[in-house]
Coordinates of C-alpha atoms in Angstrom, one line a residue:
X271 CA -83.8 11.4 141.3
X272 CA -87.3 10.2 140.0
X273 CA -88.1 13.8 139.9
X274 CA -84.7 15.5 138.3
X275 CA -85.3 12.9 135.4
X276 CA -89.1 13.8 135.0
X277 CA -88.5 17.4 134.8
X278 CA -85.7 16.7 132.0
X279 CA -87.6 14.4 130.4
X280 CA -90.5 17.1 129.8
X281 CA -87.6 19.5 128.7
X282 CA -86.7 17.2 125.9
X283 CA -90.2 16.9 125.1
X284 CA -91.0 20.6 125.1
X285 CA -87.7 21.6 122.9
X286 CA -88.9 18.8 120.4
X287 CA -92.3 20.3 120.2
X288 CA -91.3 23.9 120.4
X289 CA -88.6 24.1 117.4
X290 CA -89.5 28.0 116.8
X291 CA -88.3 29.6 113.3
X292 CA -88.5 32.9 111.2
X293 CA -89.7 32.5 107.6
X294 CA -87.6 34.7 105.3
X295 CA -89.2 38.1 104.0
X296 CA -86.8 39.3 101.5
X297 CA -87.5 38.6 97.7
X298 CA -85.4 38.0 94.5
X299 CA -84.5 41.0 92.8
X300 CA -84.7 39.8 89.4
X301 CA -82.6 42.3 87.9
X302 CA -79.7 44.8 89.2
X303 CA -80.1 45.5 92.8
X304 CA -77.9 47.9 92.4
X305 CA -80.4 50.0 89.7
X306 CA -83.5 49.5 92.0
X307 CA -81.3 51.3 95.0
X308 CA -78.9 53.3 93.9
X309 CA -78.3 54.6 97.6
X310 CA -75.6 57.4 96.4
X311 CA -74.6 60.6 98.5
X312 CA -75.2 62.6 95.6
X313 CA -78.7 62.8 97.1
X314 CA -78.2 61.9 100.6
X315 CA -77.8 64.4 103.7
X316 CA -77.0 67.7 103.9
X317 CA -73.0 67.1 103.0
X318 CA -71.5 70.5 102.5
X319 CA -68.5 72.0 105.0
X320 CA -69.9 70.9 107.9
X321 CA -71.5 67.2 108.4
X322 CA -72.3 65.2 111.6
X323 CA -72.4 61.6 111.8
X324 CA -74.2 59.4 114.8
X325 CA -73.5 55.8 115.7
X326 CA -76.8 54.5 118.2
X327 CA -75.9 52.1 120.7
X328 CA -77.9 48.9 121.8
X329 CA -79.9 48.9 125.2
X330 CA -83.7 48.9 124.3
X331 CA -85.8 51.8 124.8
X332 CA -82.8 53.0 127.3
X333 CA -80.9 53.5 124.3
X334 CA -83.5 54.9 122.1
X335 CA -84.4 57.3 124.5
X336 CA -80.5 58.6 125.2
X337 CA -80.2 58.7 121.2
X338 CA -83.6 60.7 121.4
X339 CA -82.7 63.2 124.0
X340 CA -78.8 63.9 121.8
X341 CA -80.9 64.9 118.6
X342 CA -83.2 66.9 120.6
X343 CA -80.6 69.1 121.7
X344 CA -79.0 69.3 118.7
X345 CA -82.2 70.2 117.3
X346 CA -81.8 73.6 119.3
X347 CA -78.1 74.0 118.7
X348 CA -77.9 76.7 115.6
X349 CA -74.9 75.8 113.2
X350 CA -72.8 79.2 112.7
X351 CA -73.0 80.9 109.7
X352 CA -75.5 78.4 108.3
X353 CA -79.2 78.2 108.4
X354 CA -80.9 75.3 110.7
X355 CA -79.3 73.8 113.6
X356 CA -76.7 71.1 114.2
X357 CA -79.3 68.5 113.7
X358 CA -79.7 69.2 109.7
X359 CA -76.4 68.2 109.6
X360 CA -76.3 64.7 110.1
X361 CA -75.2 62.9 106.7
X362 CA -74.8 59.5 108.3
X363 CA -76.8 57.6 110.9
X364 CA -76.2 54.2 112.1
X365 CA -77.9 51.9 114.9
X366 CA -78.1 48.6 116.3
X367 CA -80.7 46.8 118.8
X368 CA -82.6 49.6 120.3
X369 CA -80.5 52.2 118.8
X370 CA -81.9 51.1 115.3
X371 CA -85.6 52.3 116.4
X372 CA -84.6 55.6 117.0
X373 CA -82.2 55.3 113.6
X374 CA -84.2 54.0 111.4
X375 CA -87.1 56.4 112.8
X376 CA -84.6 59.5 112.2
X377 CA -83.6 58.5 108.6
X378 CA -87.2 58.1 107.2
X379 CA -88.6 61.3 108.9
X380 CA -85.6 63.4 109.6
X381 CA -86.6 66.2 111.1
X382 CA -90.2 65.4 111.9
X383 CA -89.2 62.3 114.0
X384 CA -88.6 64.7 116.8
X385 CA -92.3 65.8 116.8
X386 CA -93.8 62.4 117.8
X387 CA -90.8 59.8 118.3
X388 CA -91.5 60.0 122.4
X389 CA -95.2 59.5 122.2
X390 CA -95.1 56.8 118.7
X391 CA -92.2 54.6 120.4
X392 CA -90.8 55.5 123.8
X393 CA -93.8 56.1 125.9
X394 CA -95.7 52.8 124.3
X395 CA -95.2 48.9 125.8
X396 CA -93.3 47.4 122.4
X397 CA -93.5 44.5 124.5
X398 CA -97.6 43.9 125.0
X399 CA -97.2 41.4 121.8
X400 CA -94.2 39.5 123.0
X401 CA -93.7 37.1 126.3
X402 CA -91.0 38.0 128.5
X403 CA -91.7 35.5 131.5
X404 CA -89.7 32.6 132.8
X405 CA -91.5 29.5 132.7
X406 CA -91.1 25.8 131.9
X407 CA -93.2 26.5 128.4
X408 CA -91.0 29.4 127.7
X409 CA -87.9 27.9 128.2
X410 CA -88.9 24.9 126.1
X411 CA -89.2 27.9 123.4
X412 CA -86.1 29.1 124.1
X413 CA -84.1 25.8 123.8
X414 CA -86.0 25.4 120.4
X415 CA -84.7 28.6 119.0
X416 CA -86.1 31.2 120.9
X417 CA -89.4 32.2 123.2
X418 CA -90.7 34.6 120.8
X419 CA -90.4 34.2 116.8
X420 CA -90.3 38.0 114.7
X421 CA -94.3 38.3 113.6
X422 CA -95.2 39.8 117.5
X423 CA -92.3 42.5 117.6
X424 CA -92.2 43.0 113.8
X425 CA -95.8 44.0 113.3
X426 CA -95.8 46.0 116.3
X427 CA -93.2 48.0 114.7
X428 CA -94.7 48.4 111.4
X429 CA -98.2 48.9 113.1
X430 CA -97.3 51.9 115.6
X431 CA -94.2 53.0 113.9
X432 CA -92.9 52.4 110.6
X433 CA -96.0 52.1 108.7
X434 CA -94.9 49.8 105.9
X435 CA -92.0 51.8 104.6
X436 CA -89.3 49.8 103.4
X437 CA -85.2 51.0 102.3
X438 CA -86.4 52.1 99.1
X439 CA -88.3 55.6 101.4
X440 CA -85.0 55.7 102.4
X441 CA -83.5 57.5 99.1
X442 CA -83.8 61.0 98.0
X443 CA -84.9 63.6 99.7
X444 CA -81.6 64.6 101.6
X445 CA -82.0 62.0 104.2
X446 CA -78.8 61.1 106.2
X447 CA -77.2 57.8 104.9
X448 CA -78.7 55.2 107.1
X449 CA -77.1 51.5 108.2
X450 CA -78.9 49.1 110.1
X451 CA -76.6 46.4 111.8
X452 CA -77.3 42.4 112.5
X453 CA -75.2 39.6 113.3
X454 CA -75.1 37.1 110.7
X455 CA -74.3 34.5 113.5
X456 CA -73.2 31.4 111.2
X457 CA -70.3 33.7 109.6
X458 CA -69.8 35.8 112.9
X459 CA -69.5 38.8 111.2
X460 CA -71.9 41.9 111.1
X461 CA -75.1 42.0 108.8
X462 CA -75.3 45.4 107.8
X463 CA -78.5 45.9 105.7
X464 CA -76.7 47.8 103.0
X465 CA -76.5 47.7 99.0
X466 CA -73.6 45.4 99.1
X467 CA -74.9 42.6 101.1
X468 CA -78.4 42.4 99.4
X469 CA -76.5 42.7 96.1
X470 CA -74.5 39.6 97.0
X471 CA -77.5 37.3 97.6
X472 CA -79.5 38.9 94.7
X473 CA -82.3 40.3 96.6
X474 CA -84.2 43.7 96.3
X475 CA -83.3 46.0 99.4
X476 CA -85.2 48.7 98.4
X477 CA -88.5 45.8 99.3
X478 CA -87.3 45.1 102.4
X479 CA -89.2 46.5 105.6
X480 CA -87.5 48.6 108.3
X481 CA -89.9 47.1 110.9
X482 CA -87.6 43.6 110.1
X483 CA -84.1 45.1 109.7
X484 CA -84.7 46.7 113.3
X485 CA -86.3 43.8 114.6
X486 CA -83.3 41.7 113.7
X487 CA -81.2 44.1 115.0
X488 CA -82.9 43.9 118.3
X489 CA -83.1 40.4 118.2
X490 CA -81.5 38.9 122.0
X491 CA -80.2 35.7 121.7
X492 CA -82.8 33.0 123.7
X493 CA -85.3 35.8 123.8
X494 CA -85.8 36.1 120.0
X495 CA -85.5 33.3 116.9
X496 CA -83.1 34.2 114.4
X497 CA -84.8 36.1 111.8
X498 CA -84.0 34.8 108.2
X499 CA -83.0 36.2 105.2
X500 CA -82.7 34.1 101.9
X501 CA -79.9 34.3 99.1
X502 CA -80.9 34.1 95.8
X503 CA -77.6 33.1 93.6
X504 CA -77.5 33.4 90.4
X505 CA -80.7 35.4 90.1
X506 CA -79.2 39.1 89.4
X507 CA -76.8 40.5 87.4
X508 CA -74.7 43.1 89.1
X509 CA -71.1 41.7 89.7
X510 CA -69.8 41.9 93.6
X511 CA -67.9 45.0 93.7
X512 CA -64.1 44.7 93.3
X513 CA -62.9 45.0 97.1
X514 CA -64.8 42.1 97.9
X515 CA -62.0 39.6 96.1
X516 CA -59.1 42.2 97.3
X517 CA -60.2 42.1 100.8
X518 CA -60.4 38.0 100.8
X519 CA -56.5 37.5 98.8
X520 CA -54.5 40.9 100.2
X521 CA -52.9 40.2 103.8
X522 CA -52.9 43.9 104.4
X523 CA -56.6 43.9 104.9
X524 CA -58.6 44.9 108.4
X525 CA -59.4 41.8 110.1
X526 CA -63.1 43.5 110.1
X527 CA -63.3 43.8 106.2
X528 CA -61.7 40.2 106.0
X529 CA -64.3 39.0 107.9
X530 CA -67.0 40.8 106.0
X531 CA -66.1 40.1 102.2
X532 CA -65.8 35.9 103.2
X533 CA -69.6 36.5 104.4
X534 CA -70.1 38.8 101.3
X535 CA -68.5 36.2 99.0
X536 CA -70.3 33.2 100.7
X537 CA -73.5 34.5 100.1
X538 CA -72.9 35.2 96.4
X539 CA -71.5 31.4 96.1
X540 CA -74.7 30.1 97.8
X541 CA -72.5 28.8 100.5
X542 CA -75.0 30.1 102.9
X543 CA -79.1 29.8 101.3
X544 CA -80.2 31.4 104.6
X545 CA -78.4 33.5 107.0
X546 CA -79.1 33.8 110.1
X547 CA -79.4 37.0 112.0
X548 CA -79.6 38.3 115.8
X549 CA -78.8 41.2 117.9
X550 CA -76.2 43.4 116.2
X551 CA -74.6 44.1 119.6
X552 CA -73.1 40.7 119.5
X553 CA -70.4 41.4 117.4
X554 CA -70.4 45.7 117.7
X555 CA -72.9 46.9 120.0
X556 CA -71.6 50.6 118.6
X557 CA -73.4 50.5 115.5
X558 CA -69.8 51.3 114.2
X559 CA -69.8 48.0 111.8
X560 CA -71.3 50.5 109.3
X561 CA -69.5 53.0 108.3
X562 CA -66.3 51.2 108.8
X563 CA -66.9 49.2 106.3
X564 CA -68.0 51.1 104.2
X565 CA -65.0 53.4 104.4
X566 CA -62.4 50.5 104.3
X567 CA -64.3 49.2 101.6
X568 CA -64.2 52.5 99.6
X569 CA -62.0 52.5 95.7
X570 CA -61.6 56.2 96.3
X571 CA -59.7 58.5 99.0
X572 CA -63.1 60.2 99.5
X573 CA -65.6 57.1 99.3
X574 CA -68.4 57.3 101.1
X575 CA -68.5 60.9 100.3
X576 CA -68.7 61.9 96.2
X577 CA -65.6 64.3 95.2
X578 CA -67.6 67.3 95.2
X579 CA -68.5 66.8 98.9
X580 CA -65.1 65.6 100.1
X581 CA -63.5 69.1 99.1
X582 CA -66.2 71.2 100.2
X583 CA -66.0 69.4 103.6
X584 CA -64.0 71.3 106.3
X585 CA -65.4 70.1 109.9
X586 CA -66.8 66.5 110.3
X587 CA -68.7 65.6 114.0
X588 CA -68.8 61.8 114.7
X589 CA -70.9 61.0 117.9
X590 CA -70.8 57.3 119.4
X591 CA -73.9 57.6 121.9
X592 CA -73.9 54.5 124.3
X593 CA -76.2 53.9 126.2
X594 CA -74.6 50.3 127.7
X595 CA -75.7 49.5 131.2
X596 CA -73.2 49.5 134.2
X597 CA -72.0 46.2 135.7
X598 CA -74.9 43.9 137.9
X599 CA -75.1 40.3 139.6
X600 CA -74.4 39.5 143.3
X601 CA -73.0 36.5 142.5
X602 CA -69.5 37.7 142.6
X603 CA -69.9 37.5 146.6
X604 CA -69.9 33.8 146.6
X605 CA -68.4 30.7 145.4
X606 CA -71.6 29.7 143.4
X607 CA -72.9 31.3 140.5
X608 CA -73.9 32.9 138.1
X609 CA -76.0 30.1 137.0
X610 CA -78.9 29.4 134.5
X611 CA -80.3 32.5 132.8
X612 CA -77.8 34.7 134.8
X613 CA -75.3 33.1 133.5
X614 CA -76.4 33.6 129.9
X615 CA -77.0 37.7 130.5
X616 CA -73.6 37.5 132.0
X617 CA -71.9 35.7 129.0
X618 CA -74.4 37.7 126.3
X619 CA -73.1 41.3 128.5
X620 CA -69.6 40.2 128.3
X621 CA -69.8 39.7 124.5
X622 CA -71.4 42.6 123.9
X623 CA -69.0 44.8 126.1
X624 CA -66.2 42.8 124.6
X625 CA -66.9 44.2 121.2
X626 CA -67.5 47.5 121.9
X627 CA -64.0 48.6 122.9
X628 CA -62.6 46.9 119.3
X629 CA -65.0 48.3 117.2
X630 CA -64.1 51.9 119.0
X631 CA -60.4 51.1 117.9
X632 CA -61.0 50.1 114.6
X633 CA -63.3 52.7 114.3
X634 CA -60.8 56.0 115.5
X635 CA -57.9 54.1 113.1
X636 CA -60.0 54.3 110.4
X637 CA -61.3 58.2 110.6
X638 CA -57.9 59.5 111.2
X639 CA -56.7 57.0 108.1
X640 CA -59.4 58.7 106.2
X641 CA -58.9 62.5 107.4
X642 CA -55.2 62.5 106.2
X643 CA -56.3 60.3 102.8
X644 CA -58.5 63.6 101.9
X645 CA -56.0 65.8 102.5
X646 CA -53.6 63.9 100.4
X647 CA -56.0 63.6 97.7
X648 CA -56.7 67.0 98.0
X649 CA -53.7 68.7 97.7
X650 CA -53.5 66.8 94.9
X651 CA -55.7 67.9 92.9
X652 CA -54.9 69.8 89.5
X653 CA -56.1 73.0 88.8
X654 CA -58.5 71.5 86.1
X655 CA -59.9 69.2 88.8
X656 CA -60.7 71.6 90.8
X657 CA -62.3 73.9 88.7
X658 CA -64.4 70.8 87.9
X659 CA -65.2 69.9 91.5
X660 CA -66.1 73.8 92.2
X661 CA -63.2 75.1 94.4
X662 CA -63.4 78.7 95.2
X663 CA -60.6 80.9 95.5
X664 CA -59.1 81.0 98.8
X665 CA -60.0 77.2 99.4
X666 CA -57.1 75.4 101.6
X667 CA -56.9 71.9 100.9
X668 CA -55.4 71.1 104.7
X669 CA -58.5 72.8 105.7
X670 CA -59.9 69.6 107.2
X671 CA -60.7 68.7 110.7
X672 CA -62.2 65.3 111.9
X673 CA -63.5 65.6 115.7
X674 CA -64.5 61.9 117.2
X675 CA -66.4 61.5 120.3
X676 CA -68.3 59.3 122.5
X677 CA -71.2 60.3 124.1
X678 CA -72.7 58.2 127.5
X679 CA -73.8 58.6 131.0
X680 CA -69.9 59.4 132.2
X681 CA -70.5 62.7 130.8
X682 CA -72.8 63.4 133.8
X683 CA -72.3 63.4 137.8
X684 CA -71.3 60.1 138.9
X685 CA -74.3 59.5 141.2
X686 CA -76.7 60.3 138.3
X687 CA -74.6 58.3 135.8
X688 CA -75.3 55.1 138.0
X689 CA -78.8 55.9 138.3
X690 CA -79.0 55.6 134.8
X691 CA -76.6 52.5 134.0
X692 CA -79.4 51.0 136.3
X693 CA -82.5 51.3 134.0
X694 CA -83.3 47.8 132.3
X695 CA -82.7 47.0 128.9
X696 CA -86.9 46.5 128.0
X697 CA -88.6 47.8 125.3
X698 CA -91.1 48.8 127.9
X699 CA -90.2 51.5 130.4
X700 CA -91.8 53.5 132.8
X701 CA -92.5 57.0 131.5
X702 CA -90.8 59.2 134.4
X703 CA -87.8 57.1 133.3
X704 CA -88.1 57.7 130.1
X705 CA -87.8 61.1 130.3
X706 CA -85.2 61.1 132.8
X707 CA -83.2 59.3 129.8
X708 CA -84.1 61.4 127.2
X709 CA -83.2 64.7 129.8
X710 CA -79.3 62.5 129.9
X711 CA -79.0 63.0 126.2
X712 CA -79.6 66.4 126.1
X713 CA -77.4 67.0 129.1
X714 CA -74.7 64.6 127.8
X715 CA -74.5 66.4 124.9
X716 CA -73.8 69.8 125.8
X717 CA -71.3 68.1 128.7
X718 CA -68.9 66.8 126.1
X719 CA -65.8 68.5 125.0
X720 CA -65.7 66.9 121.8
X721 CA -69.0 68.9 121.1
X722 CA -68.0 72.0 122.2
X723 CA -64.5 71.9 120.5
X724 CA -66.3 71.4 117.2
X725 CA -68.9 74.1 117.4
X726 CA -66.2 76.6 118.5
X727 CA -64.0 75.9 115.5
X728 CA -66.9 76.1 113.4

């Protein structure tokens, strides 16, 4: 007994000396945040009548390598009566956890991300600056916020990777639209490092680095501290955008976008000075918080897209790739367990599973509420408006076909699918697997029949 109250009595000394925090990055933005990043699609992807957009699942360098291998082989898939391959399509591009690497990677380098991606980030230990063993010192650290703060994994990023570039190298240059998810884990909602949410706290986006919007992204509960972000109310000028109040007062509303505009409007109302963010996964572990709401969110029928692109558009491709591992733990062959940090993976795998199917539901309501919402608008149109918008004889307005997919390891053999569901969720893996990964996205890809009923109605 002696002993059991020795060993907690050092606990309770190493959490009090061990309270481990992130110091907020973000600054004020003095100004309109909206002027200093005017992310529009006017200028982003390559949105004409065929687009492509790609939601990057969690799961470490598992996942950035899956996501890797799909844009390789899209990379050699040639788009049908269009110059460059199916990869030059992609207008929109989200991630979350080890998904936003290979994201984030994409949307600032595009197509030369597939030159040096594997040897930059997969092949390389992401982990030599971080400590990832169980110990009574790290556990101290973990019960005072987490084991490793954001500095180690952060400046590995920006050092090997990223390079100092920030949202603002995001812009121009017909990049795909890129959204890089969080969990703001006070409001339970996701933090998606957009235009809207740095416009409600009054801070400059376009300054803020990618290294710590992916590190937040990536950030496992117990493994990592929160990282920070600071509101600055009252510091900017542009108003909240006008869904924001309709979204918290109309009962109509998505529970999602609910959710979203209270965070939104608490962070303008400096109900929250500094929010709190970990692994997106927590709360959508598709990457799917993105899009949605920005779609949801939209004044128009054709919001995200400008008008000109929405009747131009005639085939859109959107690709969940998962990664997710398959199901582990022996403990279901006895009465005990799971217990300790077992039984945190097992409740941090069951959230994360949890929210995967919901945000897939949402997600397919939403396009297919969209898809007939552009054909309404449309047919609509007058013959002055589309003279304006550039119609071309011959143009069909019902001419519009959204295909939705989800790309994983089921798209392969079943023994080769569990080989894979098997690989660790580390941002250090060995490189045969690696490539054996990357190989699954390639494969996956030309397995699925969401893929190939696009490219043959093409």
């Amino acid at each position: 007994m002696r002993r059991i109250v020795s060993i907690l009595l050092a606990c309770t000394t190493l959490v009090g000396c061990a309270t481990i925090y992130n110091m907020p990055v973000n600054i004020p933005a003095n100004g309109s945040v909206v002027e200093k990043l005017n992310i529009g699609l006017e200028s982003q992807g390559d949105i004409d009548d065929t687009a492509v957009g790609l939601a990057f699942s969690g799961g470490g360098t598992r996942a950035a390598a899956f996501s890797f291998g799909v844009l390789e082989e899209m990379n050699r898939i040639p788009v049908r009566g269009a110059q460059g391959a199916l990869v030059d399509r992609v207008g929109f591009i989200s991630g979350v956890s080890g998904g936003s690497v290979t994201a984030a990677y994409y949307g600032l380098r595009m197509r030369d991300a597939l030159a040096d991606f594997r040897e930059r980030f997969l092949l390389r230990n992401a982990e030599e600056s971080l400590t990832t063993t169980v110990s009574l010192g790290t556990l101290g650290r973990a019960l005072g916020g987490g084991v490793n703060d954001q500095t180690g994994f952060t400046r590995w990023l920006d050092a090997n990777l990223f390079n100092g570039a920030t949202f603002g190298n995001l812009i121009g240059g017909k990049r795909p639209m890129v959204w890089i998810n969080a969990s703001d884990i006070y409001n339970r909602t996701p933090f998606i490092f957009s235009t809207t949410a740095f416009t409600a706290i009054c801070s400059d986006l376009s300054a803020y680095p990618l290294s710590n919007a992916v590190a937040a992204s990536a950030a496992v509960p117990l493994a990592f501290a929160p990282v920070v972000v600071q509101a600055f109310p009252g510091t900017c000028n542009d108003p909240l955008p006008r869904w924001v109040s309709r979204a918290r007062t109309q009962r109509n509303t998505s529970p999602m976008l609910t959710a979203y505009a209270d965070a939104i409007g608490r962070y303008r109302e400096g109900a929250v000075p500094f929010i709190k963010l970990l692994d997106g996964g927590l709360v959508d572990n598709y990457g799917l918080s993105g899009l949605t709401v920005e779609r949801e969110s939209s004044e128009t029928p054709y919001g995200p897209l400008t008008a000109a692109q929405a009747v131009k558009l005639r085939r859109l491709l959107f690709l969940v790739v998962d990664a997710k591992t398959g199901l582990t733990g022996d403990w279901i062959n006895t009465v005990e367990g799971p217990g300790g940090l077992e039984l945190v993976k097992a409740a941090i795998d069951t959230t994360m599973d949890a929210s995967v199917s919901a945000s897939y539901t949402a997600f397919n309501r939403t396009m297919t509420d969209w898809q007939a919402a552009l054909i309404r608008w449309r047919c609509g149109l007058s013959a002055a408006e589309r003279t304006r918008l550039g119609v071309r004889p011959g143009w069909n307005c019902r001419d519009l076909k959204f295909f939705i997919g989800r790309i994983s390891f089921s798209e392969l053999e079943p023994a080769r699918a569990a080989q894979l569901e098997a690989v660790p969720t580390r941002f250090q893996l060995p490189p045969a697997q690696v490539e054996e990964v990357i190989a699954a996205g390639r494969d996956a890809l030309r397995a699925s029949s969401v893929v190939r009923g696009f490219l043959a109605g093409l």
